[in-house]
PDB file of C-alpha atoms in Angstrom:
ATOM      1  CA  UNK A   1      12.480  17.854  14.925  1.00  0.00           C
ATOM      2  CA  UNK A   2       9.463  19.662  16.345  1.00  0.00           C
ATOM      3  CA  UNK A   3       6.798  17.078  17.218  1.00  0.00           C
ATOM      4  CA  UNK A   4       4.022  19.001  15.473  1.00  0.00           C
ATOM      5  CA  UNK A   5       6.064  19.247  12.274  1.00  0.00           C
ATOM      6  CA  UNK A   6       6.988  15.571  12.464  1.00  0.00           C
ATOM      7  CA  UNK A   7       3.322  14.647  12.900  1.00  0.00           C
ATOM      8  CA  UNK A   8       2.366  16.713   9.852  1.00  0.00           C
ATOM      9  CA  UNK A   9       5.102  15.121   7.757  1.00  0.00           C
ATOM     10  CA  UNK A  10       3.953  11.656   8.814  1.00  0.00           C
ATOM     11  CA  UNK A  11       0.367  12.453   7.810  1.00  0.00           C
ATOM     12  CA  UNK A  12       1.549  13.747   4.445  1.00  0.00           C
ATOM     13  CA  UNK A  13       3.624  10.607   3.916  1.00  0.00           C
ATOM     14  CA  UNK A  14       0.613   8.392   4.623  1.00  0.00           C
ATOM     15  CA  UNK A  15      -1.637  10.392   2.294  1.00  0.00           C
ATOM     16  CA  UNK A  16       0.899  10.495  -0.547  1.00  0.00           C
ATOM     17  CA  UNK A  17       1.740   6.807  -0.225  1.00  0.00           C
ATOM     18  CA  UNK A  18      -1.924   5.837  -0.017  1.00  0.00           C
ATOM     19  CA  UNK A  19      -2.647   7.797  -3.191  1.00  0.00           C
ATOM     20  CA  UNK A  20       0.134   6.000  -5.048  1.00  0.00           C
ATOM     21  CA  UNK A  21      -1.078   2.566  -3.936  1.00  0.00           C
ATOM     22  CA  UNK A  22      -4.737   3.382  -4.645  1.00  0.00           C
ATOM     23  CA  UNK A  23      -3.725   4.552  -8.123  1.00  0.00           C
ATOM     24  CA  UNK A  24      -1.804   1.374  -8.931  1.00  0.00           C
ATOM     25  CA  UNK A  25      -3.908  -1.260  -7.140  1.00  0.00           C
ATOM     26  CA  UNK A  26      -7.272   0.389  -6.621  1.00  0.00           C
ATOM     27  CA  UNK A  27      -8.861   1.493  -3.376  1.00  0.00           C
ATOM     28  CA  UNK A  28     -10.629  -1.772  -2.584  1.00  0.00           C
ATOM     29  CA  UNK A  29      -7.541  -3.911  -3.191  1.00  0.00           C
ATOM     30  CA  UNK A  30      -5.410  -1.767  -0.899  1.00  0.00           C
ATOM     31  CA  UNK A  31      -5.189  -2.699   2.766  1.00  0.00           C
ATOM     32  CA  UNK A  32      -3.950  -0.694   5.714  1.00  0.00           C
ATOM     33  CA  UNK A  33      -1.068  -3.197   6.161  1.00  0.00           C
ATOM     34  CA  UNK A  34      -0.087  -2.380   2.538  1.00  0.00           C
ATOM     35  CA  UNK A  35       0.162   1.282   3.462  1.00  0.00           C
ATOM     36  CA  UNK A  36       2.005   0.593   6.721  1.00  0.00           C
ATOM     37  CA  UNK A  37       4.528  -1.587   4.911  1.00  0.00           C
ATOM     38  CA  UNK A  38       5.174   1.038   2.237  1.00  0.00           C
ATOM     39  CA  UNK A  39       5.556   3.846   4.773  1.00  0.00           C
ATOM     40  CA  UNK A  40       7.556   1.766   7.279  1.00  0.00           C
ATOM     41  CA  UNK A  41       5.211   2.891  10.028  1.00  0.00           C
ATOM     42  CA  UNK A  42       4.119   0.840  12.991  1.00  0.00           C
ATOM     43  CA  UNK A  43       0.467   0.058  13.583  1.00  0.00           C
ATOM     44  CA  UNK A  44       0.409   2.448  16.519  1.00  0.00           C
ATOM     45  CA  UNK A  45       1.982   5.282  14.529  1.00  0.00           C
ATOM     46  CA  UNK A  46      -0.434   4.739  11.675  1.00  0.00           C
ATOM     47  CA  UNK A  47      -3.589   4.705  13.772  1.00  0.00           C
ATOM     48  CA  UNK A  48      -2.398   7.765  15.669  1.00  0.00           C
ATOM     49  CA  UNK A  49      -3.071   9.740  12.459  1.00  0.00           C
ATOM     50  CA  UNK A  50      -5.934   7.902  10.731  1.00  0.00           C
ATOM     51  CA  UNK A  51      -8.707   5.808  12.195  1.00  0.00           C
ATOM     52  CA  UNK A  52      -9.450   3.749   9.058  1.00  0.00           C
ATOM     53  CA  UNK A  53      -9.032   3.513   5.270  1.00  0.00           C
ATOM     54  CA  UNK A  54     -12.095   5.657   4.565  1.00  0.00           C
ATOM     55  CA  UNK A  55     -10.511   8.423   6.619  1.00  0.00           C
ATOM     56  CA  UNK A  56      -7.387   8.185   4.450  1.00  0.00           C
ATOM     57  CA  UNK A  57      -9.415   8.087   1.238  1.00  0.00           C
ATOM     58  CA  UNK A  58     -11.187  11.313   2.113  1.00  0.00           C
ATOM     59  CA  UNK A  59      -7.837  13.005   2.721  1.00  0.00           C
ATOM     60  CA  UNK A  60      -6.488  11.679  -0.583  1.00  0.00           C
ATOM     61  CA  UNK A  61      -9.448  13.294  -2.349  1.00  0.00           C
ATOM     62  CA  UNK A  62      -9.088  16.535  -0.429  1.00  0.00           C
ATOM     63  CA  UNK A  63      -5.306  16.913  -0.496  1.00  0.00           C
ATOM     64  CA  UNK A  64      -4.184  15.224  -3.723  1.00  0.00           C
ATOM     65  CA  UNK A  65      -6.996  14.634  -6.199  1.00  0.00           C
ATOM     66  CA  UNK A  66      -8.487  18.095  -5.717  1.00  0.00           C
ATOM     67  CA  UNK A  67      -5.063  19.677  -6.176  1.00  0.00           C
ATOM     68  CA  UNK A  68      -4.477  17.700  -9.374  1.00  0.00           C
ATOM     69  CA  UNK A  69      -7.765  18.957 -10.820  1.00  0.00           C
ATOM     70  CA  UNK A  70      -7.025  22.506  -9.688  1.00  0.00           C
ATOM     71  CA  UNK A  71      -3.474  22.596 -11.037  1.00  0.00           C
ATOM     72  CA  UNK A  72      -4.318  20.839 -14.295  1.00  0.00           C
ATOM     73  CA  UNK A  73      -7.659  22.394 -15.213  1.00  0.00           C
ATOM     74  CA  UNK A  74      -8.877  25.184 -12.957  1.00  0.00           C
ATOM     75  CA  UNK A  75      -5.739  27.280 -12.499  1.00  0.00           C
ATOM     76  CA  UNK A  76      -4.989  27.388 -16.270  1.00  0.00           C
ATOM     77  CA  UNK A  77      -8.536  28.589 -16.935  1.00  0.00           C
ATOM     78  CA  UNK A  78      -8.156  31.377 -14.380  1.00  0.00           C
ATOM     79  CA  UNK A  79      -4.599  32.417 -15.146  1.00  0.00           C
ATOM     80  CA  UNK A  80      -5.027  33.679 -18.698  1.00  0.00           C
ATOM     81  CA  UNK A  81      -7.370  36.610 -19.304  1.00  0.00           C
ATOM     82  CA  UNK A  82      -5.953  37.614 -22.695  1.00  0.00           C
ATOM     83  CA  UNK A  83      -6.061  34.374 -24.693  1.00  0.00           C
ATOM     84  CA  UNK A  84      -9.134  33.647 -26.793  1.00  0.00           C
ATOM     85  CA  UNK A  85     -11.502  31.441 -24.826  1.00  0.00           C
ATOM     86  CA  UNK A  86     -11.676  28.816 -27.568  1.00  0.00           C
ATOM     87  CA  UNK A  87      -7.880  28.576 -27.613  1.00  0.00           C
ATOM     88  CA  UNK A  88      -7.795  28.406 -23.819  1.00  0.00           C
ATOM     89  CA  UNK A  89     -10.332  25.563 -23.748  1.00  0.00           C
ATOM     90  CA  UNK A  90      -8.514  23.673 -26.488  1.00  0.00           C
ATOM     91  CA  UNK A  91      -5.162  24.027 -24.746  1.00  0.00           C
ATOM     92  CA  UNK A  92      -6.576  22.955 -21.375  1.00  0.00           C
ATOM     93  CA  UNK A  93      -8.214  19.813 -22.733  1.00  0.00           C
ATOM     94  CA  UNK A  94      -5.422  18.719 -25.074  1.00  0.00           C
ATOM     95  CA  UNK A  95      -2.022  19.576 -23.623  1.00  0.00           C
ATOM     96  CA  UNK A  96      -2.307  17.272 -20.618  1.00  0.00           C
ATOM     97  CA  UNK A  97      -3.180  14.307 -22.797  1.00  0.00           C
ATOM     98  CA  UNK A  98      -0.271  15.054 -25.120  1.00  0.00           C
ATOM     99  CA  UNK A  99       2.126  14.966 -22.169  1.00  0.00           C
ATOM    100  CA  UNK A 100       0.887  11.939 -20.231  1.00  0.00           C
ATOM    101  CA  UNK A 101       3.515   9.441 -19.142  1.00  0.00           C
ATOM    102  CA  UNK A 102       3.118   5.783 -20.081  1.00  0.00           C
ATOM    103  CA  UNK A 103       2.004   5.094 -16.525  1.00  0.00           C
ATOM    104  CA  UNK A 104      -0.695   7.776 -16.714  1.00  0.00           C
ATOM    105  CA  UNK A 105      -1.900   6.374 -20.032  1.00  0.00           C
ATOM    106  CA  UNK A 106      -2.076   2.855 -18.639  1.00  0.00           C
ATOM    107  CA  UNK A 107      -3.690   3.683 -15.296  1.00  0.00           C
ATOM    108  CA  UNK A 108      -6.046   6.464 -16.356  1.00  0.00           C
ATOM    109  CA  UNK A 109      -7.308   9.314 -14.195  1.00  0.00           C
ATOM    110  CA  UNK A 110      -6.965   8.627 -10.447  1.00  0.00           C
ATOM    111  CA  UNK A 111     -10.033  10.712  -9.597  1.00  0.00           C
ATOM    112  CA  UNK A 112     -12.187   9.007 -12.220  1.00  0.00           C
ATOM    113  CA  UNK A 113     -10.860   5.600 -11.155  1.00  0.00           C
ATOM    114  CA  UNK A 114     -12.024   6.272  -7.618  1.00  0.00           C
ATOM    115  CA  UNK A 115     -15.405   7.538  -8.826  1.00  0.00           C
ATOM    116  CA  UNK A 116     -15.941   4.440 -10.945  1.00  0.00           C
ATOM    117  CA  UNK A 117     -14.726   2.049  -8.274  1.00  0.00           C
ATOM    118  CA  UNK A 118     -16.404   3.249  -5.110  1.00  0.00           C
ATOM    119  CA  UNK A 119     -17.909   6.701  -5.637  1.00  0.00           C
ATOM    120  CA  UNK A 120     -21.432   5.500  -4.901  1.00  0.00           C
ATOM    121  CA  UNK A 121     -20.787   2.499  -2.688  1.00  0.00           C
ATOM    122  CA  UNK A 122     -18.803   4.465  -0.095  1.00  0.00           C
ATOM    123  CA  UNK A 123     -21.164   7.246   0.916  1.00  0.00           C
ATOM    124  CA  UNK A 124     -18.422   9.196   2.705  1.00  0.00           C
ATOM    125  CA  UNK A 125     -16.677   9.727  -0.645  1.00  0.00           C
ATOM    126  CA  UNK A 126     -19.659  10.990  -2.606  1.00  0.00           C
ATOM    127  CA  UNK A 127     -19.681  14.577  -1.326  1.00  0.00           C
ATOM    128  CA  UNK A 128     -15.919  15.254  -1.626  1.00  0.00           C
ATOM    129  CA  UNK A 129     -15.851  13.696  -5.115  1.00  0.00           C
ATOM    130  CA  UNK A 130     -18.845  15.759  -6.193  1.00  0.00           C
ATOM    131  CA  UNK A 131     -17.194  18.864  -4.770  1.00  0.00           C
ATOM    132  CA  UNK A 132     -14.087  18.100  -6.835  1.00  0.00           C
ATOM    133  CA  UNK A 133     -16.054  17.749 -10.085  1.00  0.00           C
ATOM    134  CA  UNK A 134     -18.315  20.711  -9.289  1.00  0.00           C
ATOM    135  CA  UNK A 135     -15.320  23.006  -8.794  1.00  0.00           C
ATOM    136  CA  UNK A 136     -13.994  21.975 -12.213  1.00  0.00           C
ATOM    137  CA  UNK A 137     -17.416  22.394 -13.835  1.00  0.00           C
ATOM    138  CA  UNK A 138     -17.988  25.805 -12.220  1.00  0.00           C
ATOM    139  CA  UNK A 139     -14.617  27.071 -13.446  1.00  0.00           C
ATOM    140  CA  UNK A 140     -15.480  25.978 -16.983  1.00  0.00           C
ATOM    141  CA  UNK A 141     -18.909  27.614 -16.855  1.00  0.00           C
ATOM    142  CA  UNK A 142     -17.361  30.924 -15.792  1.00  0.00           C
ATOM    143  CA  UNK A 143     -14.833  30.798 -18.623  1.00  0.00           C
ATOM    144  CA  UNK A 144     -17.478  29.931 -21.216  1.00  0.00           C
ATOM    145  CA  UNK A 145     -19.646  32.796 -19.958  1.00  0.00           C
ATOM    146  CA  UNK A 146     -16.677  35.148 -20.323  1.00  0.00           C
ATOM    147  CA  UNK A 147     -16.325  33.856 -23.879  1.00  0.00           C
ATOM    148  CA  UNK A 148     -19.938  34.799 -24.578  1.00  0.00           C
ATOM    149  CA  UNK A 149     -19.385  38.304 -23.182  1.00  0.00           C
ATOM    150  CA  UNK A 150     -16.380  38.718 -25.461  1.00  0.00           C
ATOM    151  CA  UNK A 151     -18.355  37.375 -28.424  1.00  0.00           C
ATOM    152  CA  UNK A 152     -15.825  34.520 -28.712  1.00  0.00           C
ATOM    153  CA  UNK A 153     -18.332  31.812 -27.748  1.00  0.00           C
ATOM    154  CA  UNK A 154     -21.771  31.617 -29.358  1.00  0.00           C
ATOM    155  CA  UNK A 155     -24.418  33.129 -27.104  1.00  0.00           C
ATOM    156  CA  UNK A 156     -26.828  30.225 -27.626  1.00  0.00           C
ATOM    157  CA  UNK A 157     -24.373  27.736 -26.107  1.00  0.00           C
ATOM    158  CA  UNK A 158     -25.601  26.210 -22.859  1.00  0.00           C
ATOM    159  CA  UNK A 159     -22.577  26.746 -20.597  1.00  0.00           C
ATOM    160  CA  UNK A 160     -23.496  23.973 -18.172  1.00  0.00           C
ATOM    161  CA  UNK A 161     -23.999  21.482 -20.989  1.00  0.00           C
ATOM    162  CA  UNK A 162     -20.714  22.475 -22.637  1.00  0.00           C
ATOM    163  CA  UNK A 163     -18.794  22.180 -19.367  1.00  0.00           C
ATOM    164  CA  UNK A 164     -20.351  18.790 -18.662  1.00  0.00           C
ATOM    165  CA  UNK A 165     -19.530  17.540 -22.150  1.00  0.00           C
ATOM    166  CA  UNK A 166     -15.892  18.667 -21.968  1.00  0.00           C
ATOM    167  CA  UNK A 167     -15.332  17.002 -18.592  1.00  0.00           C
ATOM    168  CA  UNK A 168     -17.128  13.781 -19.487  1.00  0.00           C
ATOM    169  CA  UNK A 169     -15.438  13.406 -22.873  1.00  0.00           C
ATOM    170  CA  UNK A 170     -12.006  13.942 -21.341  1.00  0.00           C
ATOM    171  CA  UNK A 171     -12.589  11.492 -18.510  1.00  0.00           C
ATOM    172  CA  UNK A 172     -14.213   9.002 -20.862  1.00  0.00           C
ATOM    173  CA  UNK A 173     -11.229   9.062 -23.196  1.00  0.00           C
ATOM    174  CA  UNK A 174      -8.861   8.486 -20.285  1.00  0.00           C
ATOM    175  CA  UNK A 175     -10.954   5.628 -18.959  1.00  0.00           C
ATOM    176  CA  UNK A 176     -11.308   3.826 -22.281  1.00  0.00           C
ATOM    177  CA  UNK A 177      -7.605   4.277 -23.064  1.00  0.00           C
ATOM    178  CA  UNK A 178      -6.822   1.965 -20.143  1.00  0.00           C
ATOM    179  CA  UNK A 179      -7.990  -1.056 -22.117  1.00  0.00           C
ATOM    180  CA  UNK A 180      -6.030  -0.119 -25.255  1.00  0.00           C
ATOM    181  CA  UNK A 181      -2.302   0.056 -25.748  1.00  0.00           C
ATOM    182  CA  UNK A 182      -2.850   2.474 -28.601  1.00  0.00           C
ATOM    183  CA  UNK A 183      -2.409   6.231 -28.609  1.00  0.00           C
ATOM    184  CA  UNK A 184      -4.711   6.589 -31.621  1.00  0.00           C
ATOM    185  CA  UNK A 185      -7.622   6.662 -29.175  1.00  0.00           C
ATOM    186  CA  UNK A 186      -6.221   9.852 -27.665  1.00  0.00           C
ATOM    187  CA  UNK A 187      -5.556  11.237 -31.136  1.00  0.00           C
ATOM    188  CA  UNK A 188      -9.194  10.644 -32.062  1.00  0.00           C
ATOM    189  CA  UNK A 189     -10.301  12.366 -28.860  1.00  0.00           C
ATOM    190  CA  UNK A 190      -8.047  15.354 -29.561  1.00  0.00           C
ATOM    191  CA  UNK A 191      -9.552  15.734 -33.019  1.00  0.00           C
ATOM    192  CA  UNK A 192     -13.093  15.399 -31.678  1.00  0.00           C
ATOM    193  CA  UNK A 193     -12.708  17.884 -28.830  1.00  0.00           C
ATOM    194  CA  UNK A 194     -11.090  20.347 -31.208  1.00  0.00           C
ATOM    195  CA  UNK A 195     -14.061  20.024 -33.578  1.00  0.00           C
ATOM    196  CA  UNK A 196     -16.511  20.493 -30.707  1.00  0.00           C
ATOM    197  CA  UNK A 197     -14.816  23.646 -29.458  1.00  0.00           C
ATOM    198  CA  UNK A 198     -14.978  25.051 -33.000  1.00  0.00           C
ATOM    199  CA  UNK A 199     -18.734  24.435 -33.110  1.00  0.00           C
ATOM    200  CA  UNK A 200     -19.349  26.513 -29.983  1.00  0.00           C
ATOM    201  CA  UNK A 201     -16.931  29.286 -30.966  1.00  0.00           C
ATOM    202  CA  UNK A 202     -17.428  32.406 -33.040  1.00  0.00           C
ATOM    203  CA  UNK A 203     -14.819  32.693 -35.798  1.00  0.00           C
TER     204      UNK A 203
END
């Protein structure tokens, strides 16, 4: 195998494995030996690609968490220019919850977990995490503004406030669900977000 390709595959293995361990154990509880053991890499091979755990964490945010937000929330908002904006918002913020696996219900959102655990205490993570959330927020603002232009969203709606509310309510529901073994919490959220979207929409 070409050495450059092999090196890239090794980096991807480390990033993917690190994400999985961070998600299950938390960033702080994960050690580099944990990652080396799971990847079957030697210490020398590991440190050839990453200098420390912070370096890995930044790549996890950049390569995995950002992609999850893009695929789950940003791409759907951009890919449909014919659907009513209210229906598009409702679908985006409800379908993922309806289809979560038991593991996803129990462990919550990996991006939000990282924000809550070390988003402020590890300064190197603050900017990439903010960039992740800002990209999601900006995509929502653009869609809500399109809704206003189409007369599908009320013109007096503050697009930034609406985008912030939708993101925070979704992430809050996922976070709180971690301490309950009860899907009724998600059902209550689904009802509430549906009601909110109706209040900002023109019939």
